[in-house]
XYZ file of C-alpha atoms in Angstrom:
177
model
C 107.127 101.524 170.309
C 105.584 104.397 172.187
C 105.088 106.388 168.989
C 103.890 103.392 166.980
C 101.083 102.609 169.409
C 102.605 99.485 170.933
C 102.220 100.795 174.461
C 102.634 97.509 176.316
C 105.961 96.815 174.591
C 106.986 100.417 175.111
C 106.179 100.229 178.825
C 108.173 97.017 179.165
C 111.284 98.514 177.591
C 110.897 101.897 179.239
C 110.681 100.221 182.642
C 114.044 98.583 181.918
C 115.405 101.930 180.714
C 114.368 103.635 183.975
C 116.108 100.895 185.946
C 119.288 101.241 183.879
C 119.220 105.051 183.860
C 117.152 106.116 186.879
C 118.227 109.757 186.574
C 116.741 110.203 183.091
C 113.570 112.239 183.405
C 112.741 111.411 179.768
C 112.637 107.686 180.532
C 110.247 108.231 183.438
C 108.135 110.664 181.402
C 107.819 108.285 178.458
C 107.062 105.402 180.820
C 104.318 107.490 182.409
C 102.771 108.186 179.019
C 102.891 104.505 178.063
C 101.188 103.510 181.325
C 98.587 106.245 180.863
C 97.782 104.992 177.351
C 97.305 101.526 178.845
C 94.995 102.959 181.556
C 97.498 101.886 184.193
C 96.854 104.986 186.250
C 98.791 104.145 189.399
C 101.949 103.235 187.489
C 101.577 106.323 185.299
C 101.139 108.516 188.366
C 104.305 107.078 189.933
C 106.302 107.576 186.731
C 105.069 111.176 186.320
C 106.049 111.856 189.943
C 109.536 110.439 189.302
C 109.949 112.550 186.160
C 108.753 115.694 187.971
C 111.109 115.030 190.856
C 114.033 114.863 188.430
C 112.943 117.878 186.357
C 110.434 119.981 188.319
C 110.678 122.855 185.807
C 109.474 120.878 182.747
C 105.986 122.095 181.881
C 105.349 119.148 179.542
C 105.540 116.778 182.514
C 103.063 118.833 184.525
C 100.718 119.237 181.540
C 100.644 115.533 180.661
C 100.302 114.573 184.321
C 97.471 117.048 184.818
C 95.660 115.837 181.709
C 95.957 112.227 182.862
C 94.624 113.109 186.312
C 91.730 114.961 184.721
C 90.840 111.889 182.617
C 90.730 109.946 185.878
C 88.408 112.495 187.446
C 90.989 113.693 189.968
C 90.183 117.330 189.333
C 91.949 118.860 192.351
C 95.196 117.025 191.648
C 94.881 117.853 187.941
C 94.412 121.542 188.727
C 97.492 121.496 190.960
C 99.676 120.078 188.171
C 98.190 122.355 185.520
C 98.736 125.425 187.694
C 102.404 124.488 188.042
C 102.556 124.057 184.244
C 100.986 127.502 183.843
C 103.594 129.057 186.146
C 106.331 127.457 184.046
C 104.873 128.426 180.657
C 102.220 131.131 181.092
C 101.958 131.852 177.360
C 101.163 128.253 176.376
C 97.703 128.089 174.858
C 97.697 124.306 175.295
C 98.222 124.673 179.031
C 95.622 127.439 179.248
C 93.026 125.305 177.465
C 93.774 122.301 179.689
C 93.440 124.496 182.766
C 90.103 125.868 181.529
C 88.894 122.300 180.935
C 89.927 121.307 184.461
C 88.262 124.365 185.984
C 85.059 123.491 184.144
C 85.277 119.897 185.359
C 85.775 121.247 188.881
C 82.564 123.246 188.550
C 84.438 126.544 188.541
C 82.575 127.655 185.440
C 82.790 131.405 186.084
C 86.564 131.228 186.588
C 86.909 129.091 183.450
C 84.813 131.566 181.470
C 86.912 134.534 182.610
C 90.101 132.688 181.704
C 88.720 131.801 178.276
C 87.736 135.433 177.681
C 91.243 136.536 178.677
C 92.767 133.915 176.400
C 90.721 135.084 173.418
C 91.642 138.691 174.206
C 95.347 137.771 174.227
C 95.209 135.376 171.272
C 92.164 136.273 169.160
C 93.616 134.336 166.226
C 93.389 131.043 168.111
C 90.714 128.739 166.709
C 90.906 126.545 169.826
C 90.418 129.519 172.153
C 87.397 130.767 170.176
C 85.845 127.288 170.210
C 86.492 126.905 173.942
C 84.950 130.286 174.757
C 81.950 129.519 172.574
C 81.388 126.219 174.352
C 81.556 127.899 177.762
C 79.046 130.533 176.651
C 76.798 127.750 175.339
C 76.988 125.902 178.659
C 75.822 129.105 180.347
C 72.973 129.612 177.890
C 74.592 132.712 176.391
C 73.702 131.621 172.873
C 74.350 134.924 171.068
C 77.865 135.103 172.478
C 78.390 131.408 171.766
C 77.253 131.849 168.158
C 79.623 134.803 167.697
C 82.570 132.721 168.906
C 81.603 129.786 166.698
C 81.204 132.109 163.695
C 84.722 133.403 164.317
C 86.004 129.836 164.618
C 84.305 128.890 161.332
C 85.865 131.905 159.613
C 89.289 130.807 160.892
C 88.901 127.168 159.865
C 86.103 126.817 157.309
C 86.674 123.053 157.021
C 86.401 122.394 160.777
C 83.329 120.230 161.359
C 83.271 120.897 165.111
C 82.933 124.661 164.666
C 80.129 124.241 162.108
C 78.355 121.768 164.380
C 78.569 124.058 167.411
C 77.433 127.052 165.344
C 74.456 125.040 164.091
C 73.452 124.109 167.634
C 73.760 127.718 168.772
C 71.612 128.949 165.888
C 68.920 126.386 166.701
C 68.919 127.651 170.315
C 68.546 131.182 169.007
C 65.527 130.102 166.915
C 67.352 130.571 163.631
C 66.098 127.522 161.741
C-alpha cells in the first residue's frame, strides 16, 4: 500500500507490523514515510526516531527524516539529520543536494554556495548539481555564472524543461532578449 499511494491503509498495517515486530527498523521507517505522506508530522517524527534508534548507521533514515523536517520548516533539526546522513554516506549526491537545500533554507547561502561549487567540482557530470549551483548563483544575482551552469545542464539533458526555463530567466537578467 505504501508504494501504491494508499498511505492511510499502509500506515494502519505498518503500525500493526511495528507492534508485532518492534525491532524491525524497516517497519518503523516505512511507517514514518507513510505518516509523512499523510502530513502526520508528529507520528512520522516518532517513527523516524524509532527507526534511527534501531539502525543509527542507515543514511536513508537520516536523509528521509531530514527532508521531512525541512518540509516542516524545522531547519535546525533537518540540518542535524542531514549532517549525520552526510557522515554516513559522504559521496551521496542526493544527501549533498538535500544538505545544500537545508543550508539555503537556514539562510546559510554562502555555505550552501561553497558546497554546491565543491559538488560540481567533484561530480561535474551531475545535472542536478549543475542546476543547483546555477540556482544558487541566480539567487545571489551572479547571472553570468548562473547562465553558464544552466547551459551545462541543458547540454547534459536537452529535454529538461527546468534547465531551459532557468537558462531563459538568466538570459533575460543578462539583457539577452
